[in-house]
């Protein structure tokens, strides 16, 4: 879909009360010129309304999609390619940074356009728009690179492809012996659950292990239609994971995240990653500090089941990969030169001494 078409769709879906088209703010128009704007009817239905039936602007779902003039504010530490994908792209549509796995972006279109997206400038008709021949070239690269154990379909959103096209890609991947695992990162199950049709589910049935990482940031996004879509995916054999971006004023407190992760676990979705928001251009209003993220994840650890604990992750700017950044619960005992002496922190914020096993591993 072209950017103009996306904008048209957006307008047609009754979002005028969110963007206030009656008196268009020129700066807001500038935002829409620069970045894709898009929201589905399904998402609109999850946004709370006021006494007059108008969508509430500071609603945690609305804030994720509603264009905001603060997107024009770019801070010096923000980058066009925040996580350094571009230098690691051997062929169009592939990012191969880690030996055992590649990102494969078969489309640059999404069902919705998230304002904080770390690829927001490259979407739509941008960098990741692939032609048929590009897809073949990407598949050939995967086929010819024996180290690739896992293929991560992302984008854009792979589930906006037609079931037929997706099936073609999955069939090709299934036939490649060294590819053991296929992973799909998608926002479609929550943002456009009607796209999870029987035909789509049939296309997703494959002999290879298929993991689906669903992007969701707030429990309010999980409508009953989204639940049904996730159930269908589960029934089709997908192992369901979630990924969440820590976002200021949207989900940056332990209670909100606890409600989200409990909901996910109760519908068979294992929270996988909680991402620290990337330094994408024009997204500073969404970013928390690492310290805040550590505090929130520590609270979550105190209160909720181990199943509700995703790994809190930072993607190091410049293409150095993802690392866990939650606070550490163990440190070497500083008063002691013995490497086997540790201090460990419990859930009541009490430190304990832990003396390591006095084994004979020093021999080797
Ligand atoms: C995020 C990412 C992956 C996947 O990382 P996991 O830690 O396995 O989820 C792989 N390749 C690139 C380039 C990435 O940015
Ligand atoms: S669905 Fe994913 S890729 Fe698309 S705009 Fe949202 S965060 Fe970005």
Short mmCIF file of C-alpha atoms and ligand atoms in Angstrom, two decimals:
data_model
loop_
_atom_site.label_atom_id
_atom_site.label_comp_id
_atom_site.label_asym_id
_atom_site.label_seq_id
_atom_site.Cartn_x
_atom_site.Cartn_y
_atom_site.Cartn_z
CA UNK A 1 0.00 0.00 0.00
CA UNK A 2 1.29 3.45 -0.79
CA UNK A 3 1.66 6.01 1.93
CA UNK A 4 -1.23 8.00 0.46
CA UNK A 5 -3.44 4.91 0.47
CA UNK A 6 -2.54 4.18 4.06
CA UNK A 7 -3.42 7.71 5.04
CA UNK A 8 -6.69 7.39 3.20
CA UNK A 9 -7.47 4.17 5.06
CA UNK A 10 -6.66 5.89 8.28
CA UNK A 11 -9.04 8.73 7.50
CA UNK A 12 -11.76 6.34 6.47
CA UNK A 13 -11.62 4.55 9.76
CA UNK A 14 -13.16 7.27 11.81
CA UNK A 15 -10.01 8.52 13.48
CA UNK A 16 -10.84 12.17 12.87
CA UNK A 17 -11.53 12.76 16.50
CA UNK A 18 -8.00 11.59 17.25
CA UNK A 19 -6.19 13.74 14.73
CA UNK A 20 -8.68 16.59 14.77
CA UNK A 21 -9.04 16.97 11.00
CA UNK A 22 -11.55 19.80 11.40
CA UNK A 23 -8.74 22.16 12.32
CA UNK A 24 -5.64 20.40 11.03
CA UNK A 25 -2.50 21.37 12.81
CA UNK A 26 0.15 22.05 10.12
CA UNK A 27 2.81 20.38 12.26
CA UNK A 28 0.67 17.28 12.51
CA UNK A 29 0.34 17.27 8.74
CA UNK A 30 4.12 17.39 8.58
CA UNK A 31 4.28 14.31 10.80
CA UNK A 32 1.92 12.47 8.46
CA UNK A 33 4.04 13.54 5.44
CA UNK A 34 7.15 12.17 7.06
CA UNK A 35 5.89 8.94 8.63
CA UNK A 36 3.18 6.40 7.87
CA UNK A 37 -0.02 6.74 9.83
CA UNK A 38 -2.38 3.83 10.19
CA UNK A 39 -4.80 2.23 12.60
CA UNK A 40 -7.40 -0.50 12.17
CA UNK A 41 -11.05 -0.56 13.16
CA UNK A 42 -10.20 -3.38 15.57
CA UNK A 43 -7.69 -1.16 17.36
CA UNK A 44 -10.09 1.80 17.40
CA UNK A 45 -12.54 -0.43 19.24
CA UNK A 46 -10.05 -0.97 22.06
CA UNK A 47 -9.54 2.77 22.68
CA UNK A 48 -11.63 4.13 25.55
CA UNK A 49 -14.20 6.83 24.87
CA UNK A 50 -15.36 9.77 26.99
CA UNK A 51 -18.94 10.65 28.03
CA UNK A 52 -19.56 12.11 24.55
CA UNK A 53 -18.38 8.98 22.81
CA UNK A 54 -15.13 10.61 21.67
CA UNK A 55 -11.91 8.63 21.79
CA UNK A 56 -9.72 9.66 24.69
CA UNK A 57 -6.41 11.05 23.47
CA UNK A 58 -4.27 9.98 26.41
CA UNK A 59 -5.62 6.45 26.23
CA UNK A 60 -2.70 3.95 26.37
CA UNK A 61 -3.73 2.44 23.03
CA UNK A 62 -4.43 5.78 21.30
CA UNK A 63 -0.99 7.08 22.32
CA UNK A 64 0.66 4.24 20.42
CA UNK A 65 -0.88 5.19 17.07
CA UNK A 66 -1.98 8.81 17.17
CA UNK A 67 0.46 11.07 15.29
CA UNK A 68 2.00 13.63 17.60
CA UNK A 69 3.92 16.81 16.77
CA UNK A 70 6.66 15.72 19.18
CA UNK A 71 7.70 13.23 16.48
CA UNK A 72 9.31 16.19 14.72
CA UNK A 73 11.64 16.73 17.68
CA UNK A 74 14.89 14.89 17.03
CA UNK A 75 17.48 14.71 19.80
CA UNK A 76 21.23 14.47 18.99
CA UNK A 77 21.50 10.91 20.31
CA UNK A 78 18.77 9.60 18.00
CA UNK A 79 19.64 7.82 14.75
CA UNK A 80 18.11 6.95 11.41
CA UNK A 81 19.25 3.35 11.82
CA UNK A 82 19.21 3.05 15.63
CA UNK A 83 20.17 -0.60 15.94
CA UNK A 84 22.55 -0.63 12.98
CA UNK A 85 20.73 -3.03 10.64
CA UNK A 86 21.96 -1.50 7.41
CA UNK A 87 25.66 -2.53 7.56
CA UNK A 88 24.62 -6.12 8.30
CA UNK A 89 22.44 -6.56 5.25
CA UNK A 90 24.13 -8.92 2.74
CA UNK A 91 21.14 -8.84 0.35
CA UNK A 92 17.97 -6.78 0.30
CA UNK A 93 15.46 -7.89 2.96
CA UNK A 94 18.00 -9.80 5.07
CA UNK A 95 19.83 -8.66 8.20
CA UNK A 96 22.48 -11.16 9.26
CA UNK A 97 24.17 -9.95 12.42
CA UNK A 98 24.30 -13.15 14.46
CA UNK A 99 25.77 -16.24 12.86
CA UNK A 100 22.92 -18.65 13.65
CA UNK A 101 19.94 -16.46 12.71
CA UNK A 102 18.76 -13.89 10.19
CA UNK A 103 16.01 -11.36 10.01
CA UNK A 104 14.04 -11.70 6.78
CA UNK A 105 11.71 -8.81 5.93
CA UNK A 106 9.42 -9.93 3.10
CA UNK A 107 7.29 -6.78 3.29
CA UNK A 108 7.59 -3.19 4.47
CA UNK A 109 3.88 -2.79 5.14
CA UNK A 110 2.20 -3.07 8.54
CA UNK A 111 -1.44 -3.43 9.56
CA UNK A 112 -0.98 -0.40 11.82
CA UNK A 113 1.83 2.12 12.26
CA UNK A 114 3.19 2.47 15.78
CA UNK A 115 4.53 5.95 16.52
CA UNK A 116 7.57 4.64 18.44
CA UNK A 117 8.53 2.05 15.80
CA UNK A 118 12.30 1.59 15.52
CA UNK A 119 11.95 1.07 11.78
CA UNK A 120 9.41 3.81 11.17
CA UNK A 121 11.42 5.65 8.50
CA UNK A 122 12.09 2.51 6.53
CA UNK A 123 8.49 1.30 6.30
CA UNK A 124 5.84 1.92 3.65
CA UNK A 125 7.53 2.53 0.32
CA UNK A 126 10.87 2.74 2.17
CA UNK A 127 13.97 0.62 2.55
CA UNK A 128 12.23 -2.68 3.22
CA UNK A 129 9.85 -2.76 0.26
CA UNK A 130 10.72 -6.01 -1.54
CA UNK A 131 9.96 -7.09 -5.08
CA UNK A 132 9.39 -10.73 -6.01
CA UNK A 133 12.94 -11.06 -7.31
CA UNK A 134 14.28 -9.65 -4.04
CA UNK A 135 12.36 -12.30 -2.10
CA UNK A 136 13.90 -15.02 -4.26
CA UNK A 137 17.35 -13.55 -3.70
CA UNK A 138 16.77 -13.47 0.07
CA UNK A 139 15.56 -17.09 0.09
CA UNK A 140 18.59 -18.09 -1.99
CA UNK A 141 20.86 -16.38 0.54
CA UNK A 142 19.26 -18.40 3.35
CA UNK A 143 19.53 -21.59 1.32
CA UNK A 144 23.20 -20.99 0.55
CA UNK A 145 24.25 -19.97 4.06
CA UNK A 146 24.59 -23.15 6.08
CA UNK A 147 25.08 -21.40 9.41
CA UNK A 148 21.50 -20.14 9.44
CA UNK A 149 19.61 -22.20 12.02
CA UNK A 150 16.71 -19.79 12.54
CA UNK A 151 14.85 -17.44 10.19
CA UNK A 152 13.00 -14.54 11.80
CA UNK A 153 10.29 -13.12 9.56
CA UNK A 154 9.72 -9.50 10.44
CA UNK A 155 9.29 -6.25 8.55
CA UNK A 156 6.94 -4.58 8.21
CA UNK A 157 4.54 -7.23 9.35
CA UNK A 158 4.80 -10.65 7.67
CA UNK A 159 1.16 -11.43 8.46
CA UNK A 160 -0.10 -8.69 6.13
CA UNK A 161 1.08 -10.90 3.27
CA UNK A 162 -1.59 -13.03 1.67
CA UNK A 163 -1.86 -16.57 3.03
CA UNK A 164 -0.71 -17.83 -0.37
CA UNK A 165 2.43 -15.71 -0.39
CA UNK A 166 3.28 -16.57 3.18
CA UNK A 167 2.78 -20.25 2.46
CA UNK A 168 5.17 -20.01 -0.48
CA UNK A 169 7.85 -18.52 1.78
CA UNK A 170 7.25 -21.03 4.58
CA UNK A 171 7.33 -23.94 2.12
CA UNK A 172 10.65 -22.73 0.77
CA UNK A 173 12.05 -22.41 4.29
CA UNK A 174 10.69 -25.80 5.30
CA UNK A 175 12.63 -27.39 2.44
CA UNK A 176 15.96 -25.94 3.62
CA UNK A 177 17.55 -28.58 5.79
CA UNK A 178 19.74 -26.34 7.94
CA UNK A 179 16.82 -24.08 8.91
CA UNK A 180 15.47 -25.67 12.10
CA UNK A 181 13.35 -22.84 13.45
CA UNK A 182 11.09 -20.22 11.91
CA UNK A 183 9.99 -17.23 13.93
CA UNK A 184 7.41 -14.61 12.94
CA UNK A 185 7.26 -11.22 14.63
CA UNK A 186 3.83 -9.68 14.19
CA UNK A 187 1.36 -7.16 15.55
CA UNK A 188 -1.49 -8.59 13.45
CA UNK A 189 -3.02 -10.98 16.03
CA UNK A 190 -3.85 -8.02 18.28
CA UNK A 191 -4.08 -5.14 15.79
CA UNK A 192 -5.91 -6.89 12.94
CA UNK A 193 -7.21 -10.20 14.32
CA UNK A 194 -9.56 -10.60 11.34
CA UNK A 195 -6.48 -11.37 9.23
CA UNK A 196 -5.96 -14.62 11.14
CA UNK A 197 -8.26 -16.55 8.85
CA UNK A 198 -8.53 -20.32 8.45
CA UNK A 199 -6.53 -19.97 5.26
CA UNK A 200 -3.79 -18.09 7.10
CA UNK A 201 -3.74 -20.72 9.86
CA UNK A 202 -3.46 -23.47 7.27
CA UNK A 203 -0.53 -21.64 5.68
CA UNK A 204 1.21 -21.47 9.06
CA UNK A 205 1.08 -25.22 9.62
CA UNK A 206 4.59 -26.46 9.02
CA UNK A 207 6.77 -29.34 10.13
CA UNK A 208 9.42 -26.93 11.36
CA UNK A 209 9.11 -25.36 14.80
CA UNK A 210 7.22 -22.12 14.26
CA UNK A 211 7.42 -19.47 16.96
CA UNK A 212 5.16 -16.45 16.76
CA UNK A 213 6.25 -13.39 18.75
CA UNK A 214 3.23 -11.14 19.13
CA UNK A 215 3.91 -7.45 19.65
CA UNK A 216 1.61 -6.11 22.38
CA UNK A 217 2.13 -3.34 24.93
CA UNK A 218 -1.00 -3.11 27.06
CA UNK A 219 -3.67 -5.54 28.28
CA UNK A 220 -6.31 -3.25 26.83
CA UNK A 221 -5.11 -4.23 23.35
CA UNK A 222 -6.15 -7.85 23.86
CA UNK A 223 -9.77 -7.84 22.72
CA UNK A 224 -11.84 -10.99 22.59
CA UNK A 225 -11.21 -11.06 18.83
CA UNK A 226 -7.47 -10.95 19.54
CA UNK A 227 -7.84 -13.78 22.05
CA UNK A 228 -9.68 -15.85 19.46
CA UNK A 229 -6.99 -15.16 16.86
CA UNK A 230 -4.26 -16.24 19.29
CA UNK A 231 -6.18 -19.39 20.16
CA UNK A 232 -6.42 -20.26 16.47
CA UNK A 233 -2.71 -19.71 16.03
CA UNK A 234 -2.03 -21.94 19.00
CA UNK A 235 -4.28 -24.61 17.53
CA UNK A 236 -2.33 -24.37 14.29
CA UNK A 237 0.82 -25.35 16.12
CA UNK A 238 2.48 -21.97 16.65
CA UNK A 239 4.42 -21.54 19.88
CA UNK A 240 3.27 -18.14 21.10
CA UNK A 241 5.61 -15.55 22.57
CA UNK A 242 5.16 -11.85 23.16
CA UNK A 243 7.34 -8.80 22.85
CA UNK A 244 6.56 -5.51 24.51
CA UNK A 245 8.19 -2.10 24.25
CA UNK A 246 8.52 -0.17 27.50
CA UNK A 247 6.78 3.12 26.70
CA UNK A 248 6.45 6.25 28.78
CA UNK A 249 2.90 7.05 29.89
CA UNK A 250 1.65 3.86 28.19
CA UNK A 251 3.00 0.94 30.18
CA UNK A 252 5.85 2.30 32.31
CA UNK A 253 4.70 0.94 35.63
CA UNK A 254 4.76 -2.50 37.22
CA UNK A 255 0.97 -2.80 37.64
CA UNK A 256 0.24 -2.19 33.96
CA UNK A 257 2.88 -4.67 32.86
CA UNK A 258 1.80 -7.22 35.45
CA UNK A 259 -1.77 -7.07 34.12
CA UNK A 260 -0.49 -7.47 30.56
CA UNK A 261 1.82 -10.40 31.28
CA UNK A 262 -0.76 -12.21 33.45
CA UNK A 263 -3.28 -11.84 30.66
CA UNK A 264 -0.79 -13.14 28.08
CA UNK A 265 0.29 -16.13 30.15
CA UNK A 266 -3.37 -17.03 30.80
CA UNK A 267 -3.98 -17.21 27.03
CA UNK A 268 -0.85 -19.32 26.39
CA UNK A 269 1.47 -16.53 25.30
CA UNK A 270 4.86 -16.56 27.03
CA UNK A 271 6.28 -13.03 27.52
CA UNK A 272 9.65 -13.14 25.76
CA UNK A 273 11.19 -9.67 25.60
CA UNK A 274 10.47 -6.31 27.19
CA UNK A 275 12.37 -3.88 24.98
CA UNK A 276 13.89 -0.66 26.21
CA UNK A 277 12.67 1.86 23.60
CA UNK A 278 15.23 2.39 20.82
CA UNK A 279 16.71 5.77 19.93
CA UNK A 280 14.73 6.19 16.73
CA UNK A 281 14.40 9.72 15.34
CA UNK A 282 11.57 11.66 16.95
CA UNK A 283 10.67 9.19 19.70
CA UNK A 284 12.18 10.77 22.83
CA UNK A 285 8.73 11.36 24.31
CA UNK A 286 8.28 7.58 24.52
CA UNK A 287 11.56 6.69 26.20
CA UNK A 288 12.00 5.88 29.87
CA UNK A 289 15.39 5.63 31.55
CA UNK A 290 17.08 2.28 32.14
CA UNK A 291 16.88 3.01 35.87
CA UNK A 292 13.08 3.26 35.61
CA UNK A 293 12.96 0.06 33.59
CA UNK A 294 15.05 -1.73 36.20
CA UNK A 295 12.80 -0.54 38.99
CA UNK A 296 9.68 -1.69 37.13
CA UNK A 297 11.08 -5.11 36.28
CA UNK A 298 12.26 -5.59 39.87
CA UNK A 299 8.72 -4.84 41.13
CA UNK A 300 7.35 -7.30 38.61
CA UNK A 301 9.74 -9.99 39.86
CA UNK A 302 8.48 -9.44 43.40
CA UNK A 303 4.83 -9.72 42.49
CA UNK A 304 4.29 -12.14 39.65
CA UNK A 305 4.87 -15.72 38.59
CA UNK A 306 8.09 -16.57 36.83
CA UNK A 307 6.04 -17.19 33.69
CA UNK A 308 5.18 -13.46 33.67
CA UNK A 309 8.84 -12.35 33.47
CA UNK A 310 10.12 -11.35 30.03
CA UNK A 311 13.79 -10.46 29.67
CA UNK A 312 14.28 -6.70 29.81
CA UNK A 313 16.43 -5.97 26.74
CA UNK A 314 18.46 -3.11 25.32
CA UNK A 315 19.43 -3.19 21.66
CA UNK A 316 22.81 -1.45 21.83
CA UNK A 317 22.85 1.47 19.35
CA UNK A 318 25.25 0.96 16.47
CA UNK A 319 24.48 -2.69 15.74
CA UNK A 320 26.07 -4.34 18.77
CA UNK A 321 23.04 -6.53 19.46
CA UNK A 322 20.63 -7.07 22.33
CA UNK A 323 21.63 -7.51 25.95
CA UNK A 324 19.65 -8.03 29.18
CA UNK A 325 19.61 -4.87 31.29
CA UNK A 326 17.48 -5.70 34.34
CA UNK A 327 19.19 -5.01 37.64
CA UNK A 328 21.47 -7.78 38.79
CA UNK A 329 20.59 -9.79 41.86
CA UNK A 330 24.08 -11.06 42.45
CA UNK A 331 27.44 -9.39 42.95
CA UNK A 332 30.86 -10.45 44.01
CA UNK A 333 31.52 -9.82 47.69
CA UNK A 334 33.69 -6.69 47.58
CA UNK A 335 35.25 -7.15 51.03
CA UNK A 336 36.63 -10.47 50.08
CA UNK A 337 39.27 -11.36 47.52
CA UNK A 338 37.77 -14.84 47.26
CA UNK A 339 36.09 -15.20 43.85
CA UNK A 340 33.68 -17.70 45.35
CA UNK A 341 32.12 -15.22 47.75
CA UNK A 342 28.90 -13.58 46.53
CA UNK A 343 26.12 -11.32 47.73
CA UNK A 344 22.62 -12.08 46.44
CA UNK A 345 19.45 -10.00 46.69
CA UNK A 346 16.07 -11.49 47.60
CA UNK A 347 12.57 -10.25 46.76
CA UNK A 348 12.32 -8.24 50.01
CA UNK A 349 15.43 -6.23 49.05
CA UNK A 350 17.58 -8.10 51.58
CA UNK A 351 21.11 -9.09 50.70
CA UNK A 352 22.39 -12.55 51.61
CA UNK A 353 25.80 -14.06 51.51
CA UNK A 354 26.30 -16.98 49.17
CA UNK A 355 29.44 -19.05 49.25
CA UNK A 356 30.09 -20.84 45.97
CA UNK A 357 30.69 -24.53 45.63
CA UNK A 358 34.26 -25.39 46.65
CA UNK A 359 34.65 -27.90 43.82
CA UNK A 360 37.73 -29.00 41.97
CA UNK A 361 36.93 -27.16 38.71
CA UNK A 362 40.15 -25.14 39.13
CA UNK A 363 42.08 -28.15 37.88
CA UNK A 364 41.29 -27.54 34.20
C1 LIG B 1 16.66 -8.82 17.43
C2 LIG B 1 17.45 -9.46 16.40
C3 LIG B 1 17.54 -10.85 16.30
C4 LIG B 1 16.82 -11.77 17.25
O1 LIG B 1 17.40 -11.75 18.51
P1 LIG B 1 16.94 -12.78 19.63
O2 LIG B 1 17.71 -12.35 20.83
O3 LIG B 1 17.30 -14.16 19.15
O4 LIG B 1 15.46 -12.63 19.80
C5 LIG B 1 18.31 -11.39 15.31
N1 LIG B 1 18.98 -10.61 14.44
C6 LIG B 1 18.94 -9.28 14.51
C7 LIG B 1 19.70 -8.48 13.53
C8 LIG B 1 18.17 -8.64 15.50
O5 LIG B 1 18.11 -7.31 15.55
S1 LIG B 2 3.85 -3.16 13.62
FE1 LIG B 2 6.04 -3.34 14.19
S2 LIG B 2 7.16 -2.77 12.33
FE2 LIG B 2 5.04 -2.06 12.07
S3 LIG B 2 5.03 0.06 12.81
FE3 LIG B 2 4.47 -1.22 14.57
S4 LIG B 2 6.43 -1.63 15.61
FE4 LIG B 2 6.91 -0.91 13.53
#
